[in-house]
mmCIF file of C-alpha atoms in Angstrom:
data_model
loop_
_atom_site.group_PDB
_atom_site.id
_atom_site.type_symbol
_atom_site.label_atom_id
_atom_site.label_comp_id
_atom_site.label_asym_id
_atom_site.label_seq_id
_atom_site.Cartn_x
_atom_site.Cartn_y
_atom_site.Cartn_z
ATOM 1 C CA MET A 1 0.000 0.000 0.000
ATOM 2 C CA LEU A 2 2.893 2.331 0.764
ATOM 3 C CA LEU A 3 4.333 1.506 -2.628
ATOM 4 C CA GLY A 4 1.075 2.484 -4.299
ATOM 5 C CA PHE A 5 0.978 5.767 -2.413
ATOM 6 C CA LYS A 6 4.528 6.593 -3.535
ATOM 7 C CA GLN A 7 3.655 5.829 -7.169
ATOM 8 C CA SER A 8 0.557 8.067 -7.031
ATOM 9 C CA VAL A 9 2.590 10.911 -5.500
ATOM 10 C CA SER A 10 5.259 10.452 -8.165
ATOM 11 C CA VAL A 11 2.685 10.540 -10.967
ATOM 12 C CA SER A 12 0.977 13.646 -9.596
ATOM 13 C CA PHE A 13 4.349 15.386 -9.138
ATOM 14 C CA THR A 14 5.352 14.529 -12.704
ATOM 15 C CA SER A 15 2.072 15.875 -14.108
ATOM 16 C CA GLN A 16 2.491 19.117 -12.132
ATOM 17 C CA VAL A 17 6.035 19.527 -13.515
ATOM 18 C CA LEU A 18 4.807 18.962 -17.085
ATOM 19 C CA GLN A 19 2.018 21.486 -16.625
ATOM 20 C CA THR A 20 4.517 24.010 -15.288
ATOM 21 C CA LEU A 21 6.821 23.455 -18.269
ATOM 22 C CA SER A 22 3.974 23.938 -20.723
ATOM 23 C CA CYS A 23 2.929 27.195 -19.073
ATOM 24 C CA PRO A 24 3.454 30.249 -21.391
ATOM 25 C CA VAL A 25 5.119 32.278 -18.634
ATOM 26 C CA PHE A 26 7.609 29.519 -17.908
ATOM 27 C CA THR A 27 8.229 29.003 -21.611
ATOM 28 C CA ALA A 28 8.869 32.726 -22.105
ATOM 29 C CA VAL A 29 11.239 32.783 -19.118
ATOM 30 C CA MET A 30 13.127 29.695 -20.208
ATOM 31 C CA SER A 31 13.435 30.781 -23.885
ATOM 32 C CA ASP A 32 16.878 31.921 -25.036
ATOM 33 C CA PRO A 33 16.943 35.668 -25.896
ATOM 34 C CA ALA A 34 19.974 35.269 -28.167
ATOM 35 C CA THR A 35 18.168 32.647 -30.219
ATOM 36 C CA GLU A 36 15.091 34.842 -30.520
ATOM 37 C CA SER A 37 17.160 37.871 -31.576
ATOM 38 C CA ASN A 38 18.978 35.785 -34.175
ATOM 39 C CA ASP A 39 15.663 34.525 -35.532
ATOM 40 C CA ALA A 40 14.274 38.075 -35.689
ATOM 41 C CA HIS A 41 17.456 39.317 -37.393
ATOM 42 C CA SER A 42 17.364 36.542 -39.987
ATOM 43 C CA SER A 43 13.677 37.164 -40.693
ATOM 44 C CA SER A 44 14.334 40.909 -41.125
ATOM 45 C CA GLN A 45 17.205 40.133 -43.508
ATOM 46 C CA GLU A 46 14.934 37.884 -45.536
ATOM 47 C CA ALA A 47 12.352 40.670 -45.676
ATOM 48 C CA LYS A 48 14.990 43.196 -46.834
ATOM 49 C CA LYS A 49 16.290 41.024 -49.664
ATOM 50 C CA PRO A 50 15.140 42.517 -52.980
ATOM 51 C CA GLN A 51 12.945 40.480 -55.203
ATOM 52 C CA ILE A 52 14.839 39.261 -58.270
ATOM 53 C CA GLU A 53 12.887 40.143 -61.376
ATOM 54 C CA PRO A 54 12.940 37.734 -64.289
ATOM 55 C CA ILE A 55 14.965 38.766 -67.327
ATOM 56 C CA ARG A 56 12.759 39.958 -70.178
ATOM 57 C CA MET A 57 14.041 39.239 -73.655
ATOM 58 C CA PRO A 58 13.512 42.012 -76.240
ATOM 59 C CA THR A 59 10.845 41.468 -78.822
ATOM 60 C CA VAL A 60 11.487 41.329 -82.573
ATOM 61 C CA GLU A 61 10.015 44.821 -83.019
ATOM 62 C CA GLU A 62 12.328 46.248 -80.339
ATOM 63 C CA ILE A 63 15.377 44.634 -81.972
ATOM 64 C CA ARG A 64 14.401 46.012 -85.374
ATOM 65 C CA GLY A 65 13.815 49.475 -83.913
ATOM 66 C CA GLN A 66 17.233 49.406 -82.243
ATOM 67 C CA ASP A 67 18.882 48.326 -85.504
ATOM 68 C CA ILE A 68 17.184 51.170 -87.351
ATOM 69 C CA TRP A 69 18.266 53.695 -84.710
ATOM 70 C CA ASN A 70 21.860 52.396 -84.861
ATOM 71 C CA ASN A 71 21.968 53.374 -88.535
ATOM 72 C CA CYS A 72 24.019 56.575 -88.755
ATOM 73 C CA ALA A 73 21.971 58.009 -91.624
ATOM 74 C CA VAL A 74 18.683 57.594 -89.760
ATOM 75 C CA ARG A 75 20.125 59.002 -86.552
ATOM 76 C CA SER A 76 21.593 61.997 -88.371
ATOM 77 C CA VAL A 77 18.358 62.834 -90.184
ATOM 78 C CA VAL A 78 16.307 62.572 -86.984
ATOM 79 C CA SER A 79 18.785 64.770 -85.113
ATOM 80 C CA GLY A 80 18.723 67.299 -87.956
ATOM 81 C CA VAL A 81 14.925 67.466 -87.918
ATOM 82 C CA MET A 82 14.840 67.840 -84.134
ATOM 83 C CA GLY A 83 17.538 70.513 -84.263
ATOM 84 C CA GLY A 84 15.610 72.371 -86.955
ATOM 85 C CA GLY A 85 12.470 72.315 -84.818
ATOM 86 C CA LEU A 86 14.379 73.660 -81.838
ATOM 87 C CA GLY A 87 15.954 76.386 -83.971
ATOM 88 C CA LEU A 88 12.559 77.331 -85.376
ATOM 89 C CA PHE A 89 11.119 77.754 -81.890
ATOM 90 C CA MET A 90 14.122 79.746 -80.664
ATOM 91 C CA GLY A 91 14.044 81.974 -83.752
ATOM 92 C CA MET A 92 10.376 82.771 -83.198
ATOM 93 C CA PHE A 93 11.031 83.583 -79.558
ATOM 94 C CA LEU A 94 14.061 85.801 -80.256
ATOM 95 C CA GLY A 95 12.367 87.457 -83.218
ATOM 96 C CA ALA A 96 9.432 88.451 -81.042
ATOM 97 C CA LEU A 97 11.818 90.275 -78.712
ATOM 98 C CA ASP A 98 13.224 92.501 -81.467
ATOM 99 C CA ASN A 99 11.901 96.037 -81.289
ATOM 100 C CA PRO A 100 12.071 98.352 -84.314
ATOM 101 C CA ILE A 101 14.444 101.308 -84.074
ATOM 102 C CA MET A 102 11.791 103.795 -85.155
ATOM 103 C CA GLN A 103 9.098 102.290 -82.953
ATOM 104 C CA GLU A 104 7.663 105.661 -81.933
ATOM 105 C CA GLU A 105 7.074 106.697 -85.555
ATOM 106 C CA MET A 106 5.439 103.396 -86.590
ATOM 107 C CA THR A 107 1.780 102.530 -86.370
ATOM 108 C CA THR A 108 0.550 99.397 -84.635
ATOM 109 C CA ARG A 109 0.064 97.610 -87.957
ATOM 110 C CA GLN A 110 3.584 98.472 -89.085
ATOM 111 C CA GLN A 111 4.993 97.171 -85.806
ATOM 112 C CA ILE A 112 3.081 93.875 -86.205
ATOM 113 C CA VAL A 113 4.354 93.474 -89.763
ATOM 114 C CA PHE A 114 7.891 94.227 -88.630
ATOM 115 C CA GLN A 115 7.669 91.690 -85.803
ATOM 116 C CA ALA A 116 6.308 89.030 -88.162
ATOM 117 C CA LYS A 117 9.130 89.597 -90.647
ATOM 118 C CA GLN A 118 11.750 89.498 -87.917
ATOM 119 C CA MET A 119 10.293 86.290 -86.497
ATOM 120 C CA GLY A 120 10.299 84.730 -89.972
ATOM 121 C CA ARG A 121 13.926 85.687 -90.665
ATOM 122 C CA ARG A 122 15.159 84.630 -87.244
ATOM 123 C CA SER A 123 13.204 81.381 -87.338
ATOM 124 C CA TRP A 124 14.476 80.338 -90.759
ATOM 125 C CA SER A 125 18.070 81.254 -89.922
ATOM 126 C CA SER A 126 18.000 79.442 -86.569
ATOM 127 C CA CYS A 127 16.234 76.463 -88.116
ATOM 128 C CA LYS A 128 18.963 76.008 -90.730
ATOM 129 C CA THR A 129 21.776 76.503 -88.219
ATOM 130 C CA PHE A 130 20.405 74.071 -85.652
ATOM 131 C CA ALA A 131 19.452 71.515 -88.296
ATOM 132 C CA VAL A 132 22.987 71.492 -89.725
ATOM 133 C CA MET A 133 24.418 71.407 -86.214
ATOM 134 C CA GLY A 134 22.296 68.419 -85.173
ATOM 135 C CA LEU A 135 22.923 66.537 -88.410
ATOM 136 C CA VAL A 136 26.711 67.044 -88.435
ATOM 137 C CA PHE A 137 27.121 66.336 -84.725
ATOM 138 C CA SER A 138 25.040 63.151 -84.808
ATOM 139 C CA ALA A 139 26.703 61.878 -87.980
ATOM 140 C CA ALA A 140 30.204 62.537 -86.613
ATOM 141 C CA GLU A 141 29.453 60.962 -83.244
ATOM 142 C CA CYS A 142 27.871 57.882 -84.798
ATOM 143 C CA THR A 143 30.759 57.424 -87.256
ATOM 144 C CA VAL A 144 33.419 57.775 -84.560
ATOM 145 C CA GLU A 145 31.496 55.392 -82.306
ATOM 146 C CA LYS A 146 31.310 52.770 -85.071
ATOM 147 C CA VAL A 147 35.020 53.123 -85.892
ATOM 148 C CA ARG A 148 36.206 52.990 -82.262
ATOM 149 C CA ALA A 149 33.577 50.459 -81.169
ATOM 150 C CA LYS A 150 33.239 52.418 -77.912
ATOM 151 C CA HIS A 151 30.698 54.745 -76.355
ATOM 152 C CA ASP A 152 32.516 57.304 -74.230
ATOM 153 C CA ILE A 153 33.247 61.005 -73.845
ATOM 154 C CA THR A 154 35.877 60.950 -76.625
ATOM 155 C CA ASN A 155 33.173 60.431 -79.252
ATOM 156 C CA THR A 156 31.356 63.514 -77.970
ATOM 157 C CA ALA A 157 34.526 65.616 -78.013
ATOM 158 C CA VAL A 158 35.422 64.610 -81.576
ATOM 159 C CA ALA A 159 31.856 65.185 -82.788
ATOM 160 C CA GLY A 160 31.810 68.603 -81.123
ATOM 161 C CA CYS A 161 35.125 69.536 -82.741
ATOM 162 C CA VAL A 162 33.898 68.476 -86.197
ATOM 163 C CA THR A 163 30.634 70.369 -85.762
ATOM 164 C CA GLY A 164 32.264 73.546 -84.487
ATOM 165 C CA GLY A 165 34.871 73.470 -87.239
ATOM 166 C CA ALA A 166 32.233 72.913 -89.934
ATOM 167 C CA LEU A 167 30.044 75.764 -88.706
ATOM 168 C CA SER A 168 33.011 78.168 -88.450
ATOM 169 C CA ALA A 169 34.780 77.110 -91.650
ATOM 170 C CA ARG A 170 33.648 80.207 -93.568
ATOM 171 C CA GLY A 171 35.706 82.433 -91.273
ATOM 172 C CA GLY A 172 39.003 80.783 -92.216
ATOM 173 C CA PRO A 173 41.338 78.249 -90.554
ATOM 174 C CA GLN A 174 41.737 80.198 -87.336
ATOM 175 C CA ALA A 175 37.956 80.546 -86.886
ATOM 176 C CA ALA A 176 37.543 76.847 -87.655
ATOM 177 C CA CYS A 177 40.079 75.909 -84.979
ATOM 178 C CA MET A 178 38.438 78.188 -82.448
ATOM 179 C CA GLY A 179 35.030 76.766 -83.283
ATOM 180 C CA CYS A 180 36.376 73.230 -83.006
ATOM 181 C CA ALA A 181 37.854 73.828 -79.550
ATOM 182 C CA GLY A 182 34.882 75.795 -78.260
ATOM 183 C CA PHE A 183 32.199 73.402 -79.432
ATOM 184 C CA ALA A 184 34.163 70.353 -78.256
ATOM 185 C CA THR A 185 34.488 71.846 -74.774
ATOM 186 C CA PHE A 186 30.814 72.770 -74.716
ATOM 187 C CA SER A 187 29.781 69.269 -75.839
ATOM 188 C CA VAL A 188 31.911 67.575 -73.178
ATOM 189 C CA LEU A 189 30.507 69.827 -70.440
ATOM 190 C CA ILE A 190 26.936 69.129 -71.527
ATOM 191 C CA GLU A 191 27.631 65.385 -71.661
ATOM 192 C CA LYS A 192 29.099 65.382 -68.161
ATOM 193 C CA PHE A 193 26.178 67.439 -66.850
ATOM 194 C CA LEU A 194 23.648 65.042 -68.358
ATOM 195 C CA ASP A 195 25.536 61.986 -67.042
ATOM 196 C CA ARG A 196 25.478 63.425 -63.517
ATOM 197 C CA TYR A 197 21.692 63.782 -63.489
ATOM 198 C CA HIS A 198 20.868 60.733 -65.610
#
């Protein structure tokens, strides 16, 4: 009978110990803080890992469009047209700012006619200048890039020199050299400025 009493006490003591171990407070006290911090750190690292996007292959239309744009003739013509449009806009703006010398002696109609003529002259002159500039610069840059098989600041400098020299060639060799140096420097500065904020 004593043996049975000892067994029942042992069983009840064991059940009380198991209940104590399964208690949330005891579990929280007995848990290892280092292990929990490591688990939290690893989970935060997994959350911070960027999602890897699948690589998208270019379509046939995109490849054809890139091949067309890589053609120097196409690129030069497009740059010339865009340059002409920019020159046209700038000529209209600058022509509108011109005031006639004898403005006080002119009627309102005469002033409007004068402004229209000035805008037309300025626009056409700027359009031609910017169109030639865009065409020559783009053609030179594309040709140098194809020859060197590189895309760097040297192509921009050479294209700027060719463009400046071509635009200043009417003034003689000295003017051509000055135009070459000036336009090359300007082109490099613009390229560096655009690369900084790209």
